[in-house]
Coordinates of C-alpha atoms in Angstrom, one line a residue:
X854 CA 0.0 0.0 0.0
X855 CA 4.3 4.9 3.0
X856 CA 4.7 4.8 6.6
X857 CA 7.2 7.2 7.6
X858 CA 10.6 5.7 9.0
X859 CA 9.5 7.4 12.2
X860 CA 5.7 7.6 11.8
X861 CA 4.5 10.0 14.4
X862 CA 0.8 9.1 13.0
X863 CA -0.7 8.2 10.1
X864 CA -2.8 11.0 9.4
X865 CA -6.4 11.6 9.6
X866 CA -7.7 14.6 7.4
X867 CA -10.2 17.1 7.7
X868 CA -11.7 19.1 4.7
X869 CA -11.0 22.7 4.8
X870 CA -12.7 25.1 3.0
X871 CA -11.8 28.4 5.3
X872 CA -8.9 30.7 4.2
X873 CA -6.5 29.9 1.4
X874 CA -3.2 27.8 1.7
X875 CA -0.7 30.6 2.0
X876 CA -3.0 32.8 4.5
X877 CA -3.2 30.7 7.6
X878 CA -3.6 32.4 10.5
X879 CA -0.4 32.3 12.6
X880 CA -2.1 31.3 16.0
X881 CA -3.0 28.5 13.8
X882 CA 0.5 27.6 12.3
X883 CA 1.8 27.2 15.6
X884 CA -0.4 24.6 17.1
X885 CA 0.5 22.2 14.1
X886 CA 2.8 19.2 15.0
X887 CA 5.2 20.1 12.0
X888 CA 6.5 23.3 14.3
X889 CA 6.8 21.4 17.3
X890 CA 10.7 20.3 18.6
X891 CA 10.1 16.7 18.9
X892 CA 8.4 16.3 15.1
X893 CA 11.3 18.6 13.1
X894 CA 12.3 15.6 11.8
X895 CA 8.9 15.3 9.5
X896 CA 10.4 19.1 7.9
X897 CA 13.6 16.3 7.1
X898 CA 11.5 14.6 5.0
X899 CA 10.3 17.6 3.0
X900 CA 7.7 18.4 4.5
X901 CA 6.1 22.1 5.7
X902 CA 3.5 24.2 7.4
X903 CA 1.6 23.8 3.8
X904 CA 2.1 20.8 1.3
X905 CA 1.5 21.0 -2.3
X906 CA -0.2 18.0 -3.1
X907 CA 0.1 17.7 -7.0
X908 CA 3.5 16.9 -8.6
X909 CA 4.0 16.0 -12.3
X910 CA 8.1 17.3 -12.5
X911 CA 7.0 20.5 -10.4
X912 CA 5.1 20.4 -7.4
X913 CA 1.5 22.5 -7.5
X914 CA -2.0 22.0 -6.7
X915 CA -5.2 24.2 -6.9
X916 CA -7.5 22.3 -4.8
X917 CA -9.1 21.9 -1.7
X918 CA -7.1 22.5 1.4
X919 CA -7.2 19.6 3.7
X920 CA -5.5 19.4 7.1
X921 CA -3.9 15.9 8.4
X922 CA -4.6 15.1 12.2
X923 CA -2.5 12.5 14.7
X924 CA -5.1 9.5 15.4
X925 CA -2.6 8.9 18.7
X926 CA -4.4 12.4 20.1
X927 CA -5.9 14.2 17.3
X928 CA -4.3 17.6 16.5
X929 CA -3.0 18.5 13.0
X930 CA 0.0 17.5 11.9
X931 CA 0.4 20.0 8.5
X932 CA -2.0 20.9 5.6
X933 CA -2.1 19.8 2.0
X934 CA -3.3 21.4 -1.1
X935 CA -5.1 18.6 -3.3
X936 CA -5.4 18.4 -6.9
X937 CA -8.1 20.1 -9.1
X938 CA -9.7 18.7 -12.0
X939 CA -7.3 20.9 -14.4
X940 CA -4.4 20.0 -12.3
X941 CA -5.7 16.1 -13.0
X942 CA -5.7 17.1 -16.4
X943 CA -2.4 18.5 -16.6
X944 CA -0.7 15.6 -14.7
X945 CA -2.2 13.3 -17.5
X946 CA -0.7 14.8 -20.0
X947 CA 2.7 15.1 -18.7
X948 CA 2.8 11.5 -17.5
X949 CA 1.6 10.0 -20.9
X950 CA 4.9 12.3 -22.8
X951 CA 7.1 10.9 -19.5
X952 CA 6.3 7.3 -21.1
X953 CA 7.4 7.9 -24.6
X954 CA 10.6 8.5 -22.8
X955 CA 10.2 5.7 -19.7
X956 CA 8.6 2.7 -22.1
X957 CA 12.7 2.9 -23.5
X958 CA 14.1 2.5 -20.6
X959 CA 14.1 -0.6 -19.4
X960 CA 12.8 -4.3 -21.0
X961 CA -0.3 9.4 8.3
X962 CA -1.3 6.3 9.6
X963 CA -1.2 6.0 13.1
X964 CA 0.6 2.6 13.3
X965 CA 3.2 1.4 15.5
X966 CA 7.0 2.4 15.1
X967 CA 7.9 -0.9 14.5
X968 CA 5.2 -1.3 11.8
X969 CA 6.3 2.2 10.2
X970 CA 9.4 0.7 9.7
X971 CA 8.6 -2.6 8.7
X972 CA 6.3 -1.2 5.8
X973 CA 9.0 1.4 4.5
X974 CA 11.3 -1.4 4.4
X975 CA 8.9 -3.2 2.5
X976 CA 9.3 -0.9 -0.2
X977 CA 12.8 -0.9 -0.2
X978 CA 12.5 -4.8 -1.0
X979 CA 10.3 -4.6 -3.3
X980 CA 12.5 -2.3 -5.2
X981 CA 15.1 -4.7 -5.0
X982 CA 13.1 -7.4 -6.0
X983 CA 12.0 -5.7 -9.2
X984 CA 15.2 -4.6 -10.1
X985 CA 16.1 -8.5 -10.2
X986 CA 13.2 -9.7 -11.8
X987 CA 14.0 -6.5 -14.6
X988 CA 16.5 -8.9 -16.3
X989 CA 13.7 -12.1 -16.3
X990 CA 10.7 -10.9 -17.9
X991 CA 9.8 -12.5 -21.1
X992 CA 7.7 -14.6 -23.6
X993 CA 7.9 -18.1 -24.4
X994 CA 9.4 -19.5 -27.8
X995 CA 6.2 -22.0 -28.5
X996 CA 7.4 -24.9 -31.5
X997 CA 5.1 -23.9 -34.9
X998 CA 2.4 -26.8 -36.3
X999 CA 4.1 -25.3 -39.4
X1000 CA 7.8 -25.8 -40.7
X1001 CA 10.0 -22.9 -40.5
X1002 CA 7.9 -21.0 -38.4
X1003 CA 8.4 -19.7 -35.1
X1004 CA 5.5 -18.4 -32.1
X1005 CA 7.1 -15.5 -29.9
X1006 CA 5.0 -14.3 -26.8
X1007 CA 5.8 -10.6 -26.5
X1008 CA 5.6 -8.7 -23.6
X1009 CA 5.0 -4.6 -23.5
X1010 CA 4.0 -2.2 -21.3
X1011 CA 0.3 -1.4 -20.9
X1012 CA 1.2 2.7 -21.0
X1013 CA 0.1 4.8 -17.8
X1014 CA -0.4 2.6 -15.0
X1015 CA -2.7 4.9 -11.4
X1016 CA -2.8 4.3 -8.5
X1017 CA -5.0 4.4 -5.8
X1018 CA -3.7 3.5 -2.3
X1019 CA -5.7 3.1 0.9
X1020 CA -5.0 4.9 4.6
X1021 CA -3.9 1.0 6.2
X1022 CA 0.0 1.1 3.6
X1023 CA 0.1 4.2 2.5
X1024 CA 3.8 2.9 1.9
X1025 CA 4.2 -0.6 1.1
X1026 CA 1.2 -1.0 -1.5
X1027 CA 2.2 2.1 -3.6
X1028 CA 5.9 0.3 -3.7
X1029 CA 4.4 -3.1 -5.1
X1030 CA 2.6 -1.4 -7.8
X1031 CA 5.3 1.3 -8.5
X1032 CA 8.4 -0.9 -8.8
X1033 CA 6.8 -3.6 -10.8
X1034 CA 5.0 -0.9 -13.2
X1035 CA 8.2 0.6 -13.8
X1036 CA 10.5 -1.8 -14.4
X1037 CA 7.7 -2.9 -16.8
X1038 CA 8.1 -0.2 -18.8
X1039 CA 5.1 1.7 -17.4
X1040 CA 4.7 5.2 -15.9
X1041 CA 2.4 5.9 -12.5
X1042 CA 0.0 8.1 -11.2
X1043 CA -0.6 8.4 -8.0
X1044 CA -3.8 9.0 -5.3
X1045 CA -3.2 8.3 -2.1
X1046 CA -6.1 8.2 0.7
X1047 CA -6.5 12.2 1.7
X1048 CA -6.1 11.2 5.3
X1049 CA -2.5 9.9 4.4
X1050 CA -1.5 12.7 2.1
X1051 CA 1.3 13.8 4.0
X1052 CA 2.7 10.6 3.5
X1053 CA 2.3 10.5 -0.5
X1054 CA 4.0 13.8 -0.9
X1055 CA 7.1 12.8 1.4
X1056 CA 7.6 9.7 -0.4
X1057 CA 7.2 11.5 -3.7
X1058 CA 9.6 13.9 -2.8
X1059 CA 12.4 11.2 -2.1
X1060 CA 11.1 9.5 -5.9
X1061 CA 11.7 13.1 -7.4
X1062 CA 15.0 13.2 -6.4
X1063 CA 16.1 10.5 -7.6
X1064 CA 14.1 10.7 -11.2
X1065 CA 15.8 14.5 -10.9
X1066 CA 19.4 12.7 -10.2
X1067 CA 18.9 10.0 -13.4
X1068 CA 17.7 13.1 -15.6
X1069 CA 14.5 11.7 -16.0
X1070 CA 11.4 13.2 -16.6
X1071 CA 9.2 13.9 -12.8
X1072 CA 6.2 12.5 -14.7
X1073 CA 7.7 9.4 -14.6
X1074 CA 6.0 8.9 -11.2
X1075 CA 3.4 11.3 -11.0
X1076 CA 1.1 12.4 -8.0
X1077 CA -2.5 13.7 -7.6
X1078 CA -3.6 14.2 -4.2
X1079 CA -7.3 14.6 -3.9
X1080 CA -10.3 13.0 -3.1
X1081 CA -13.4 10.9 -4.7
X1082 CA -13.4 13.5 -7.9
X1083 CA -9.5 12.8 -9.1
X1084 CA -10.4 8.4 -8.1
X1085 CA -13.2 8.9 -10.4
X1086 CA -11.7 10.9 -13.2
X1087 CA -8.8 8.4 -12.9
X1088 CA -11.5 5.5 -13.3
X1089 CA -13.3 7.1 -15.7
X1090 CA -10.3 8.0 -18.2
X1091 CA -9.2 5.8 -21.2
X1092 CA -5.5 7.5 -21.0
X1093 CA -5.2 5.0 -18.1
X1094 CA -4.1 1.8 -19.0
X1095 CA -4.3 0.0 -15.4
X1096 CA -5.8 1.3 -12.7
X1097 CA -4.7 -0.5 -9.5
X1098 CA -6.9 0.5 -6.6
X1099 CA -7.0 -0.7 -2.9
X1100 CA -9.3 0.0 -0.7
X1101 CA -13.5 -1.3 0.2
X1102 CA -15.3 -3.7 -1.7
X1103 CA -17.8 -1.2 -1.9
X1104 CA -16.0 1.4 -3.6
X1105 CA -14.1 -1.1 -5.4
X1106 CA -17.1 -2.5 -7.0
X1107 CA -18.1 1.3 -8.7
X1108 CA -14.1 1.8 -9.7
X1109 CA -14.6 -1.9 -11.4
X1110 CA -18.1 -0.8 -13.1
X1111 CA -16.7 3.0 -14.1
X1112 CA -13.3 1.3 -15.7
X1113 CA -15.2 -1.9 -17.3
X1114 CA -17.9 0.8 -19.3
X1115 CA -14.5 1.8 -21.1
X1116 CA -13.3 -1.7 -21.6
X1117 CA -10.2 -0.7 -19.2
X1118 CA -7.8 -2.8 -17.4
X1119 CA -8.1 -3.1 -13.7
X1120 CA -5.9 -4.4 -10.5
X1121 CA -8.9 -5.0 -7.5
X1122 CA -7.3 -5.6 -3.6
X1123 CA -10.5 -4.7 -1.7
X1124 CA -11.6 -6.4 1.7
X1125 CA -11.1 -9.5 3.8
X1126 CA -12.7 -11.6 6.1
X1127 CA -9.8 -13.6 7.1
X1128 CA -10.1 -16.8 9.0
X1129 CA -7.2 -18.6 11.3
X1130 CA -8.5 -22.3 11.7
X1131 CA -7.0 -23.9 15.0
X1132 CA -7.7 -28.2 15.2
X1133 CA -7.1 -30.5 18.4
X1134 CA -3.8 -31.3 17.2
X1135 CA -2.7 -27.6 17.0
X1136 CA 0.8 -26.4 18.5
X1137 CA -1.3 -23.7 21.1
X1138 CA 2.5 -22.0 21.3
X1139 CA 2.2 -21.6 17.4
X1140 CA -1.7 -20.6 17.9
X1141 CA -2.0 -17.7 20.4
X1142 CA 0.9 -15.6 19.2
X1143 CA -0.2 -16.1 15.8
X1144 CA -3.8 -15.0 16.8
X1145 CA -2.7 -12.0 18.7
X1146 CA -0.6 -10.4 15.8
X1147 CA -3.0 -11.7 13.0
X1148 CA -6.5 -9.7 15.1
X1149 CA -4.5 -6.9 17.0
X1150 CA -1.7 -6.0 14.6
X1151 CA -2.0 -2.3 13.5
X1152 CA -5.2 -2.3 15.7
X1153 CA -6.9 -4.8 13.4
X1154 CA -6.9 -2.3 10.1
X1155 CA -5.0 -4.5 7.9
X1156 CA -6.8 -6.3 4.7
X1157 CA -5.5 -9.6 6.0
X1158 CA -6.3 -8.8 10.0
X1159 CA -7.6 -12.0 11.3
X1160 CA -11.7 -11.5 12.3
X1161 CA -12.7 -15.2 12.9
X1162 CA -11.0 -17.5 14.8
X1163 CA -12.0 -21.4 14.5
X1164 CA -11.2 -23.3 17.7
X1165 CA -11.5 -27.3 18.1
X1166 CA -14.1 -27.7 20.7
X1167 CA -11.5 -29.6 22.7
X1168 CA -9.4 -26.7 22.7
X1169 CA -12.0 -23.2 22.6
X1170 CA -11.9 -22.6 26.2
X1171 CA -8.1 -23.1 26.8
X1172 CA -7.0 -20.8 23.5
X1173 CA -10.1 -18.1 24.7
X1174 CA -8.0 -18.5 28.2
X1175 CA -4.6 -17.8 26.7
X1176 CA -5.2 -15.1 24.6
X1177 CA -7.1 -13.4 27.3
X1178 CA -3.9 -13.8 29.1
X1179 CA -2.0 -12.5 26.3
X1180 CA -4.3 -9.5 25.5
X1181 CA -4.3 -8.1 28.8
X1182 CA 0.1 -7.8 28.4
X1183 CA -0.5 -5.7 25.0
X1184 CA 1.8 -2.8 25.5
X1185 CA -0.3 0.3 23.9
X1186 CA 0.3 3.8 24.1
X1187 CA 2.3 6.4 21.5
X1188 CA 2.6 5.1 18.2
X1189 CA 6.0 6.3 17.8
X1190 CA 7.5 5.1 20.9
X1191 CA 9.7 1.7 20.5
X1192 CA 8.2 0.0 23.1
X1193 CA 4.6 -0.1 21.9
X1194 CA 2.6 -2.8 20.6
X1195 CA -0.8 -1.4 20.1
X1196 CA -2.1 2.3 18.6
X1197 CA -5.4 4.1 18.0
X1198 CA -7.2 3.4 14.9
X1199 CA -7.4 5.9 12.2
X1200 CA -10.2 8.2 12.6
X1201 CA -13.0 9.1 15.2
X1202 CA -15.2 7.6 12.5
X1203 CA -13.1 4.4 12.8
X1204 CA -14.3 4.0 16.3
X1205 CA -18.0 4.8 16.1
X1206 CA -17.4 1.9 13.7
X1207 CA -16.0 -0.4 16.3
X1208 CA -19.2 0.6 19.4
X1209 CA -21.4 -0.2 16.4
X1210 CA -19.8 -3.5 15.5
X1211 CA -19.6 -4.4 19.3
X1212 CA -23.2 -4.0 19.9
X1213 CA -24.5 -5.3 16.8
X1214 CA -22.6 -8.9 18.0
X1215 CA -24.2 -8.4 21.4
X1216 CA -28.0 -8.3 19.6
X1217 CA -26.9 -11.7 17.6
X1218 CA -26.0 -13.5 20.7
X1219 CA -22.2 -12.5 20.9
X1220 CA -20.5 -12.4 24.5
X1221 CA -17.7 -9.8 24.9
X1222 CA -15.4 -11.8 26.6
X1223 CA -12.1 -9.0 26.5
X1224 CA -12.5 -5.7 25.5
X1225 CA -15.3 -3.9 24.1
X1226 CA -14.7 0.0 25.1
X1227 CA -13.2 2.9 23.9
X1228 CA -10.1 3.6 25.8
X1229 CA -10.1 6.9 28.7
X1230 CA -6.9 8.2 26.9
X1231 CA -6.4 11.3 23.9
X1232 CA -6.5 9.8 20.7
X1233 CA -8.6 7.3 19.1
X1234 CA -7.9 4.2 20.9
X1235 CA -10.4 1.2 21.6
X1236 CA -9.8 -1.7 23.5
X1237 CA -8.6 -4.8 21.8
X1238 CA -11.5 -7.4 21.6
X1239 CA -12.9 -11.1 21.6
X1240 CA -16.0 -12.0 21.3
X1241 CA -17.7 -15.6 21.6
X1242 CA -21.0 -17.3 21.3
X1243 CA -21.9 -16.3 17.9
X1244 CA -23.2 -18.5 15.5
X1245 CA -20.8 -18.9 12.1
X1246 CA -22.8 -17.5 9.7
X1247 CA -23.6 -14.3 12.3
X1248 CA -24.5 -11.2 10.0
X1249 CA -21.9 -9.1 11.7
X1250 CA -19.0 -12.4 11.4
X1251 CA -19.2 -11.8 8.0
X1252 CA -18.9 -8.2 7.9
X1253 CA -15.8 -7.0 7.9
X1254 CA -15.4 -4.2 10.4
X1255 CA -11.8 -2.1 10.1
X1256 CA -10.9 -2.6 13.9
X1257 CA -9.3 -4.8 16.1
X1258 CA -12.5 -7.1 17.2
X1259 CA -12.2 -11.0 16.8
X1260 CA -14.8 -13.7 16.6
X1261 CA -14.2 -17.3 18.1
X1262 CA -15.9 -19.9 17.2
X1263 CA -16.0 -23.6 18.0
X1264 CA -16.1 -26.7 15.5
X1265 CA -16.5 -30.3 15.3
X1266 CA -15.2 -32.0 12.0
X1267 CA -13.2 -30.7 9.1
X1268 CA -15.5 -30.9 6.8
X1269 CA -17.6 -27.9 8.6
X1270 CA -14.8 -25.6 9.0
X1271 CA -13.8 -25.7 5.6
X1272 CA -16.8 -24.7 4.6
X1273 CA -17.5 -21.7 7.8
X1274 CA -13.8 -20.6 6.4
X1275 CA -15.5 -20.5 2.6
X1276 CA -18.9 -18.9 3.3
X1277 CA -17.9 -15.2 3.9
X1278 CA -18.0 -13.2 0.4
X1279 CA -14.1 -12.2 0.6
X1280 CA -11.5 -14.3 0.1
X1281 CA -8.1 -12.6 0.9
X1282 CA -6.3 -14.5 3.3
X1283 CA -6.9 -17.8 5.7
X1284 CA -4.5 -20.1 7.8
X1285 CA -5.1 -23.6 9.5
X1286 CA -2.9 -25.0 12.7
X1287 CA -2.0 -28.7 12.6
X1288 CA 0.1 -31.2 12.2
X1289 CA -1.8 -33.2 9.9
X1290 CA -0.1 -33.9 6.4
X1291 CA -3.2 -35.2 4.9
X1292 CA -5.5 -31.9 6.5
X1293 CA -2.9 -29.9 5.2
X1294 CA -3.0 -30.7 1.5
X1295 CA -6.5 -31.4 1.7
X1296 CA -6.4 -27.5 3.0
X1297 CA -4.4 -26.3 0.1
X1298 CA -6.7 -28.6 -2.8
X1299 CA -9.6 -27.7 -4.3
X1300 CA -12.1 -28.6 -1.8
X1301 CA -10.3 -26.4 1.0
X1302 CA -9.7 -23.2 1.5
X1303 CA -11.1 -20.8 -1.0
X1304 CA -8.9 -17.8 -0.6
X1305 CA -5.7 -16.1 -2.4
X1306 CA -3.6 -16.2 0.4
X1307 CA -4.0 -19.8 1.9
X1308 CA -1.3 -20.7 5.1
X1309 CA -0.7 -22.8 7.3
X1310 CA 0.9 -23.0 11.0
X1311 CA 1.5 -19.0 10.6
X1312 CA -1.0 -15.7 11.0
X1313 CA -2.9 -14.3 8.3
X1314 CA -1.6 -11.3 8.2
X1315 CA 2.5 -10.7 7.3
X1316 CA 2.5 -11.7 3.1
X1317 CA 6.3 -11.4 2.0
X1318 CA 7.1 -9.9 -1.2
X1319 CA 8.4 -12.8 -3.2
X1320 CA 5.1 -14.1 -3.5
X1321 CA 1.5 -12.8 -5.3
X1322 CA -0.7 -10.7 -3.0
X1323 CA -4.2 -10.9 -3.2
X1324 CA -7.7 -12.8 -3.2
X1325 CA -10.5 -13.9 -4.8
X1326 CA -14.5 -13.5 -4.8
X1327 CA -15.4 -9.8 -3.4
X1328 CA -11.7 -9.3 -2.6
X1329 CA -11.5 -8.2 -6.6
X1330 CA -9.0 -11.5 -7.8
X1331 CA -5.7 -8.9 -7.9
X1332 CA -2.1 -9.5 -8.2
X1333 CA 0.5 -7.7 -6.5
X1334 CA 4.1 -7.6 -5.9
X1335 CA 5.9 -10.9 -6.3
X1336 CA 5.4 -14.6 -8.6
X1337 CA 4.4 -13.5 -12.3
X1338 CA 2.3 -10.3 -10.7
X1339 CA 3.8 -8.5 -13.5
X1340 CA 1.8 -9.7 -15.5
X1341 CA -0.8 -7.8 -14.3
X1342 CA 1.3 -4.7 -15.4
X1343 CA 1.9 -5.3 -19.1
X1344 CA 0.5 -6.2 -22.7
X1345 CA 0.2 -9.5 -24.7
X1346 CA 1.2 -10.3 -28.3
X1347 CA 1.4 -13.4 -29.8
X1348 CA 3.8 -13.4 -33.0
X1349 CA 4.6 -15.5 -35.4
X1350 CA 7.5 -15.4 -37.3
X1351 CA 7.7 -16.9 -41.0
X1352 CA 11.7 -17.6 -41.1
X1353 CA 11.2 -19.8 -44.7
X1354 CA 10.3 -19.3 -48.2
X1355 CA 7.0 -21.2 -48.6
X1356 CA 3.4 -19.9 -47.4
X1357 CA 2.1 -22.8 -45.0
X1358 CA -1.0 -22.2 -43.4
X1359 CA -2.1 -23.2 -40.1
X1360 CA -4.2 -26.1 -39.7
X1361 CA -3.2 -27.7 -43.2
X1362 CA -6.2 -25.5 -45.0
X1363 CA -5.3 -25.0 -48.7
X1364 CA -6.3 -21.5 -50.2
X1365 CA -5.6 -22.2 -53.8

């Protein structure tokens, strides 16, 4: 989906439509996080006071002003002026000429420090990865039904590749589509979630310098900050050749519907309802850990977070016991602070989501066994929470709700599991615990588990790079990052090549 290295916050944004960028009151200047001592390190990373959002080889924007907050306590951070239509317009332009000149080149989050890191990282790998896998894309040589004849699978570039990243990876998913696209042969336009915007504009900063340091052209990675009128000019334009978007199945569906009426291309990661499946013969030492990191992990906002949890009934109440235990040692506080485990969630909106999810699992028959509240703390922190009791095919078990709450469950046989795993519309991302060679493959076959990501003795959440990310049914059937995910990224010609002096033609026909 970046984090800063240092991620104070990811950030939550609030419309402005008060006095222009460049006549903020001072009073107002002065209460943002961006002028206070122990955040000059964000002004390191490019960053001021006011942010243009819009950068296609100069940075502008004539937009709406929008103003980033801290989810850890909810004061601004900085402001950011977003992309108009006519800055959209321009953008396309310049990034189309960029590829005439690219396609030759080459054949404010909120989460923890630790997380931060391990997402900026993330891109770094998959940079590295590319770079690699520059020197190994191709077509096969296929043997020709007719002598001295040859079939070539060519490869190309689709052209101008946008982007559309979510608030949960503002980071790592913009660096799987970016370093694949490129090294494809592709140029990218970018829309990042208007609550992370501080975040695209950094990152693009450090991408300009280095196009500016190769003598390329800025458009080469281009940038469009802005909100549901630049995602929908970018789904609705037939100068873009791909458009990759993460984010809701809801919203996914009308960017599939809006890029389909043009007969576009389109790259889908939209929700999960992920699913860790725990049997009698688990390793529990495997199993809790796993459980906690897969359901509490950047307060439960990631695609793969883990929301149902399938216990043995010969094992429910000692897990529930455990992770009780190991909830109740969660270290939370300051998302930038080391030592943390556990931040707020995203917005204020984020947690009227989580009351309402809480209640509505009460009214079904849920008990809340840990958790439940909304921390008495700054910021927008909820308690981390189980629930049990609820039946598996509860209305609000197979919604998924962006926040750390986790359904247990009990089961009987394999057969049922499978199938409770398989009955929620998304399929992202799904893991079983056992020791069981035959359960195992029978897991990974055709009659098990459903989903794009299927594991096994490991969490849910935590996909490496080297492989493809993404799932099928509602979760849109995207591929990103490692495998043959490329593919996603480029054109497909079939040639064939006459190399003789006769005029065979295929299938023996004569045409005499």
């Amino acid at each position: 989906m970046w984090y800063f290295a240092r991620a104070p916050c990811v950030n939550a944004a609030k419309n402005s439509k008060l006095l222009g960028l460049w006549n903020r009151p001072a009073a107002f200047m002065s209460t943002l996080l961006i002028n206070q001592p122990q955040y000059t390190w964000l002004k390191d990373l490019g960053l001021r006071e006011e942010n243009e959002g819009v950068y296609n080889g100069s940075w502008g924007g004539q937009g709406e002003v929008i103003t980033t907050y801290c989810p850890a306590n909810n004061e601004p951070i900085a402001r950011v002026r977003q992309a108009s239509v006519a800055d959209y317009e321009e953008t396309i332009k310049k990034a189309r000429e960029a590829w005439k000149v690219w396609a030759d080149v080459s054949l404010e989050m909120g989460k923890i420090l630790v997380e931060g890191v391990g997402e900026v990282q993330e891109y770094v790998d998959i940079c590295d990865y590319a770079v690699g896998l520059s020197r190994m894309i191709g077509g096969p040589i296929l043997p020709s039904e007719r002598p001295g004849h040859a079939l070539i699978e060519q490869w190309n570039p689709v052209g101008l590749v946008g982007i559309i990243t979510a608030f949960n990876f503002p980071v790592a998913v913009y660096g799987w589509n970016n370093a694949i696209a490129m090294i494809t042969g592709n140029v990218c336009l970018w829309k990042g979630a208007p609550t992370t915007s501080l975040v695209s504009v950094a990152v693009t900063k450090i991408i300009a310098k280095v196009l500016e340091d190769n003598k390329l052209p800025g458009a080469i990675c281009s940038l469009t900050c802005g909100g549901a009128d630049i995602g929908t000019a970018m789904a609705k334009d037939e100068r873009v050749n791909l458009l990759s978007f993460t984010g809701s199945t809801q919203v996914g569906k009308q960017v599939a519907f809006m890029v389909q009426e043009r007969f576009g291309r389109s790259l889908l990661e939209l929700g999960g309802n992920n699913a860790i499946i725990a049997f009698e013969d688990a390793d529990l030492s495997l199993v809790v850990p796993s459980a906690l990191f897969a359901a509490v992990g950047t307060a439960g906002q990631r695609c793969t977070t883990a929301r149902r949890l399938f216990l043995h009934e010969n094992i429910h109440d000692d897990v529930v016991n455990r992770l009780k235990k190991a909830y109740a040692q969660i270290r939370v506080g300051n998302p930038w602070d080391s030592n943390v485990l556990y931040g707020p969630l995203h917005t204020k909106q984020s947690v009227s989501m989580f009351l309402g999810a809480v209640e509505e699992a009460k009214k079904e028959g849920g008990t809340v066994v840990y958790g439940g509240k909304v921390m008495d703390r700054p910021g927008n922190y909820v308690e981390p929470t189980i629930v049990t009791g609820l039946a598996h095919d509860a209305s609000i078990a197979h919604t998924e709700t962006f926040a750390p709450i986790l359904y247990v469950f009990k089961f009987k046989t394999e057969e049922e599991v499978f199938a409770w795993n398989n009955e929620v519309k998304q399929g992202l991302s799904s893991s079983i615990f056992t020791k069981d060679l035959g359960r195992i493959f029978r897991w990974l076959g055709p009659k098990g588990s459903d989903c794009g990501i299927v594991n096994v003795n490991i969490p849910t959440s935590g996909a490496e790079i080297g492989g493809a990310f993404g799932g099928e049914k509602h979760t849109g059937g995207g591929r990103e990052s490692g495998s043959d995910a490329w593919k996603q990224y480029m054109r497909r010609s079939t040639c064939t090549i006459n190399y003789s002096k006769d005029l065979p033609l295929a299938q023996g026909i004569k045409f005499q």
